[in-house]
């Protein structure tokens, strides 16, 4: 079968030859529906890519964009180079990472545990744990200043344990993790764009009793979902608003005035049948200044130490409005011109376009909710998410049709006002069942309309068969011309719901750590109390049953090549990597103790374990660092 495909491919190559013909055929294949046409398209697309070379980044050449990919229920974030679609790095966030020791080093455990609620800490402690070791990430979003990325942070949600995390983009490591109190399963996440981030807006999806302490267990009408604003600088909850329905996705405007969030289950049911009974759900509009004023005026109740406002439908608050949207809307996407927010129908074939500027009149009582909808084009079956090219076009992923649909916003508005225009520009097949889609810089005022990714939930026959669990298929589409062109299939692991594409000029990562980084403050303080200079000393400190081993590392040797402890001692090993050179990471692995950590150039890291096995235990550097890397080792001698 695969040979047959191969030879078919070869014959097409000899038949076609010219790039232009190939592009036309690729477009045609894109217009054909279904799996068979999709397969035909696959081999043609391979040709198009070879012929045009547009997505090819030659060996030694560097990509133009950073893609920040959600790692889905792997709990991590991945950095993907675009347009090559090469995976460049993984950033462990909510998961336990075997390679780097994330979730094992004392530093990461502190980050992963300190932001949990007292109830969660107590529950984990009963199981002998200090944190969770998995997460379900969906929406990675970089921080903004004045409507574009400022290269400081990336925020991401964990739906499974109601947390959000912050990643420092200078070192590409997670530096804060907090659990959102009063809420349940954070799904949608977006950042304030103006004047800066500012707030990180988080949608608590599932409705629960608040407080969730055993009351109202069987009375779903009393459950609520909660919209949270976190201060992205302090990573503390600023305020929360109770809303009606299940919060799904959210986005912010470009003026710092409003945010919108889609809600399904306005029925407030608990089964699929109940949740989808009504043909109409809603989007909630949040008026930021009015919320801040209400909190200031003392209108919030304190629950779990947080100011919580009642913005539910029945409360008729002056800081929320409910815009009726057909049938379980899902995606929520602000256009880069700062004018509109797109609410994607999911069970309705439409995208509802709300104009931000109308919201002033809405809150002033001058117009109705429905009058804020300025367009509602029919896109296809199952519209989920919309992205933009900065030239007035929107691109919506349609799940059931397995297509990306390009449509013109101005024409959709004209159509709504009765003009006979068709806003649809092109439909291209993707493979298969696309969820999120996002274009280069599309979520900033600098949207540049070059590349678009379609994150497909199913790959079926697009790759070598790897068994019953298939990869997702993240497809790259060239949107720089009039017609979309599919140029690359990228297999990914479970399951990147979403990704953002950031021009490389926006991010300036370091090559080596700075010794002044606050990351090392705790270790410096501990060393100081022990009379140790982290950057110079190699010392073993005995403190009752505890032993602290401070060692430096310079390729290819650890500063300590053996140390002795007594069986049962609690050992803390602190390694400071003195190599001051790009790409010179060391590691510390203690054989037979499940210990393996990364120490980047100029970094310090520590790990604590119990040495309860008398004998000789070698430790070694697991990060290949030198011709004598294999020799970079030492012995822990454990006395009986
Ligand atoms: S969600 Cu998965 S396809 Cu969590 Cu943004 Cu829409
Ligand atoms: Cu140090 Cu390998």
PDB file of C-alpha atoms in Angstrom, residues 56-169:
ATOM      1  CA  UNK A  56      11.571  24.411   4.172  1.00  0.00           C
ATOM      2  CA  UNK A  57      14.168  25.739   6.541  1.00  0.00           C
ATOM      3  CA  UNK A  58      17.522  24.404   5.404  1.00  0.00           C
ATOM      4  CA  UNK A  59      19.965  22.773   7.836  1.00  0.00           C
ATOM      5  CA  UNK A  60      21.647  25.479   9.889  1.00  0.00           C
ATOM      6  CA  UNK A  61      18.968  28.033   9.037  1.00  0.00           C
ATOM      7  CA  UNK A  62      16.782  29.417  11.774  1.00  0.00           C
ATOM      8  CA  UNK A  63      13.002  29.690  11.851  1.00  0.00           C
ATOM      9  CA  UNK A  64      11.255  33.035  11.666  1.00  0.00           C
ATOM     10  CA  UNK A  65       8.644  32.296  14.334  1.00  0.00           C
ATOM     11  CA  UNK A  66       8.354  30.716  17.732  1.00  0.00           C
ATOM     12  CA  UNK A  67       5.276  28.563  18.055  1.00  0.00           C
ATOM     13  CA  UNK A  68       4.137  27.971  21.613  1.00  0.00           C
ATOM     14  CA  UNK A  69       2.169  24.763  21.616  1.00  0.00           C
ATOM     15  CA  UNK A  70      -0.017  23.504  24.375  1.00  0.00           C
ATOM     16  CA  UNK A  71       1.026  19.974  25.264  1.00  0.00           C
ATOM     17  CA  UNK A  72      -2.578  19.101  26.123  1.00  0.00           C
ATOM     18  CA  UNK A  73      -2.901  16.414  28.753  1.00  0.00           C
ATOM     19  CA  UNK A  74       0.841  15.784  28.665  1.00  0.00           C
ATOM     20  CA  UNK A  75       0.809  18.854  30.939  1.00  0.00           C
ATOM     21  CA  UNK A  76       3.698  20.588  29.190  1.00  0.00           C
ATOM     22  CA  UNK A  77       4.315  23.378  26.684  1.00  0.00           C
ATOM     23  CA  UNK A  78       6.299  22.801  23.509  1.00  0.00           C
ATOM     24  CA  UNK A  79       8.270  25.283  21.469  1.00  0.00           C
ATOM     25  CA  UNK A  80       7.946  24.664  17.748  1.00  0.00           C
ATOM     26  CA  UNK A  81       9.873  26.565  15.091  1.00  0.00           C
ATOM     27  CA  UNK A  82       7.848  27.916  12.173  1.00  0.00           C
ATOM     28  CA  UNK A  83       7.666  27.448   9.293  1.00  0.00           C
ATOM     29  CA  UNK A  84       9.814  24.304   9.678  1.00  0.00           C
ATOM     30  CA  UNK A  85       7.423  22.881  12.318  1.00  0.00           C
ATOM     31  CA  UNK A  86      10.450  21.395  14.071  1.00  0.00           C
ATOM     32  CA  UNK A  87       9.900  20.802  17.775  1.00  0.00           C
ATOM     33  CA  UNK A  88      12.645  22.851  19.447  1.00  0.00           C
ATOM     34  CA  UNK A  89      12.077  22.349  23.154  1.00  0.00           C
ATOM     35  CA  UNK A  90       9.641  21.142  25.782  1.00  0.00           C
ATOM     36  CA  UNK A  91       8.859  23.178  28.831  1.00  0.00           C
ATOM     37  CA  UNK A  92       7.628  21.024  31.677  1.00  0.00           C
ATOM     38  CA  UNK A  93       4.814  22.814  33.475  1.00  0.00           C
ATOM     39  CA  UNK A  94       2.281  20.667  35.326  1.00  0.00           C
ATOM     40  CA  UNK A  95       3.906  17.327  34.454  1.00  0.00           C
ATOM     41  CA  UNK A  96       6.768  15.461  36.043  1.00  0.00           C
ATOM     42  CA  UNK A  97       9.725  15.599  33.638  1.00  0.00           C
ATOM     43  CA  UNK A  98      12.247  12.767  33.758  1.00  0.00           C
ATOM     44  CA  UNK A  99      14.835  14.627  31.700  1.00  0.00           C
ATOM     45  CA  UNK A 100      15.057  17.863  33.662  1.00  0.00           C
ATOM     46  CA  UNK A 101      13.920  16.822  37.126  1.00  0.00           C
ATOM     47  CA  UNK A 102      10.937  19.163  36.960  1.00  0.00           C
ATOM     48  CA  UNK A 103       8.658  17.976  39.761  1.00  0.00           C
ATOM     49  CA  UNK A 104      11.672  16.525  41.578  1.00  0.00           C
ATOM     50  CA  UNK A 105      14.097  19.351  42.248  1.00  0.00           C
ATOM     51  CA  UNK A 106      13.410  21.306  45.409  1.00  0.00           C
ATOM     52  CA  UNK A 107      13.087  24.472  43.339  1.00  0.00           C
ATOM     53  CA  UNK A 108      10.381  23.068  41.041  1.00  0.00           C
ATOM     54  CA  UNK A 109       8.518  21.406  43.904  1.00  0.00           C
ATOM     55  CA  UNK A 110       8.312  24.756  45.651  1.00  0.00           C
ATOM     56  CA  UNK A 111       6.869  26.377  42.513  1.00  0.00           C
ATOM     57  CA  UNK A 112       4.425  23.500  42.026  1.00  0.00           C
ATOM     58  CA  UNK A 113       3.212  23.436  45.630  1.00  0.00           C
ATOM     59  CA  UNK A 114       3.245  26.942  47.088  1.00  0.00           C
ATOM     60  CA  UNK A 115       0.310  28.241  45.039  1.00  0.00           C
ATOM     61  CA  UNK A 116      -2.124  25.459  45.940  1.00  0.00           C
ATOM     62  CA  UNK A 117      -5.121  26.139  48.184  1.00  0.00           C
ATOM     63  CA  UNK A 118      -4.910  24.931  51.818  1.00  0.00           C
ATOM     64  CA  UNK A 119      -7.634  22.339  51.071  1.00  0.00           C
ATOM     65  CA  UNK A 120      -5.678  20.893  48.159  1.00  0.00           C
ATOM     66  CA  UNK A 121      -2.424  20.868  50.135  1.00  0.00           C
ATOM     67  CA  UNK A 122      -4.153  18.969  52.955  1.00  0.00           C
ATOM     68  CA  UNK A 123      -5.712  16.500  50.528  1.00  0.00           C
ATOM     69  CA  UNK A 124      -2.361  15.847  48.828  1.00  0.00           C
ATOM     70  CA  UNK A 125      -0.559  15.530  52.162  1.00  0.00           C
ATOM     71  CA  UNK A 126      -2.883  12.675  53.111  1.00  0.00           C
ATOM     72  CA  UNK A 127      -1.494  10.869  50.084  1.00  0.00           C
ATOM     73  CA  UNK A 128       2.087  11.787  50.938  1.00  0.00           C
ATOM     74  CA  UNK A 129       2.279  14.273  48.063  1.00  0.00           C
ATOM     75  CA  UNK A 130       3.092  17.966  47.832  1.00  0.00           C
ATOM     76  CA  UNK A 131       1.685  18.556  44.351  1.00  0.00           C
ATOM     77  CA  UNK A 132      -0.038  16.955  41.401  1.00  0.00           C
ATOM     78  CA  UNK A 133       2.169  15.425  38.726  1.00  0.00           C
ATOM     79  CA  UNK A 134      -0.106  15.917  35.722  1.00  0.00           C
ATOM     80  CA  UNK A 135      -2.041  18.688  34.074  1.00  0.00           C
ATOM     81  CA  UNK A 136      -4.281  19.323  31.083  1.00  0.00           C
ATOM     82  CA  UNK A 137      -3.100  22.387  29.211  1.00  0.00           C
ATOM     83  CA  UNK A 138      -5.113  24.142  26.519  1.00  0.00           C
ATOM     84  CA  UNK A 139      -4.329  27.805  25.973  1.00  0.00           C
ATOM     85  CA  UNK A 140      -0.752  29.113  26.024  1.00  0.00           C
ATOM     86  CA  UNK A 141      -0.715  32.935  25.794  1.00  0.00           C
ATOM     87  CA  UNK A 142       2.214  35.359  25.901  1.00  0.00           C
ATOM     88  CA  UNK A 143       2.058  38.613  27.864  1.00  0.00           C
ATOM     89  CA  UNK A 144       1.312  41.887  26.101  1.00  0.00           C
ATOM     90  CA  UNK A 145       2.278  45.512  26.241  1.00  0.00           C
ATOM     91  CA  UNK A 146       0.175  47.874  24.134  1.00  0.00           C
ATOM     92  CA  UNK A 147      -1.461  45.208  21.998  1.00  0.00           C
ATOM     93  CA  UNK A 148       1.565  43.139  21.098  1.00  0.00           C
ATOM     94  CA  UNK A 149       3.857  40.566  22.686  1.00  0.00           C
ATOM     95  CA  UNK A 150       6.435  41.918  25.090  1.00  0.00           C
ATOM     96  CA  UNK A 151       8.489  38.739  25.568  1.00  0.00           C
ATOM     97  CA  UNK A 152       8.122  38.597  29.354  1.00  0.00           C
ATOM     98  CA  UNK A 153       5.840  35.664  30.094  1.00  0.00           C
ATOM     99  CA  UNK A 154       3.690  32.915  28.721  1.00  0.00           C
ATOM    100  CA  UNK A 155       0.626  31.838  30.714  1.00  0.00           C
ATOM    101  CA  UNK A 156      -1.164  28.503  30.434  1.00  0.00           C
ATOM    102  CA  UNK A 157      -4.116  26.773  32.072  1.00  0.00           C
ATOM    103  CA  UNK A 158      -4.461  23.360  33.700  1.00  0.00           C
ATOM    104  CA  UNK A 159      -8.047  22.340  33.255  1.00  0.00           C
ATOM    105  CA  UNK A 160      -7.652  19.145  35.261  1.00  0.00           C
ATOM    106  CA  UNK A 161      -6.547  20.697  38.561  1.00  0.00           C
ATOM    107  CA  UNK A 162      -7.894  24.260  38.173  1.00  0.00           C
ATOM    108  CA  UNK A 163      -4.505  25.903  37.942  1.00  0.00           C
ATOM    109  CA  UNK A 164      -2.654  28.397  35.803  1.00  0.00           C
ATOM    110  CA  UNK A 165       1.083  28.646  35.325  1.00  0.00           C
ATOM    111  CA  UNK A 166       3.467  31.347  34.230  1.00  0.00           C
ATOM    112  CA  UNK A 167       6.550  30.613  32.113  1.00  0.00           C
ATOM    113  CA  UNK A 168       9.429  33.067  31.988  1.00  0.00           C
ATOM    114  CA  UNK A 169      10.320  33.593  28.345  1.00  0.00           C
TER     115      UNK A 169
END
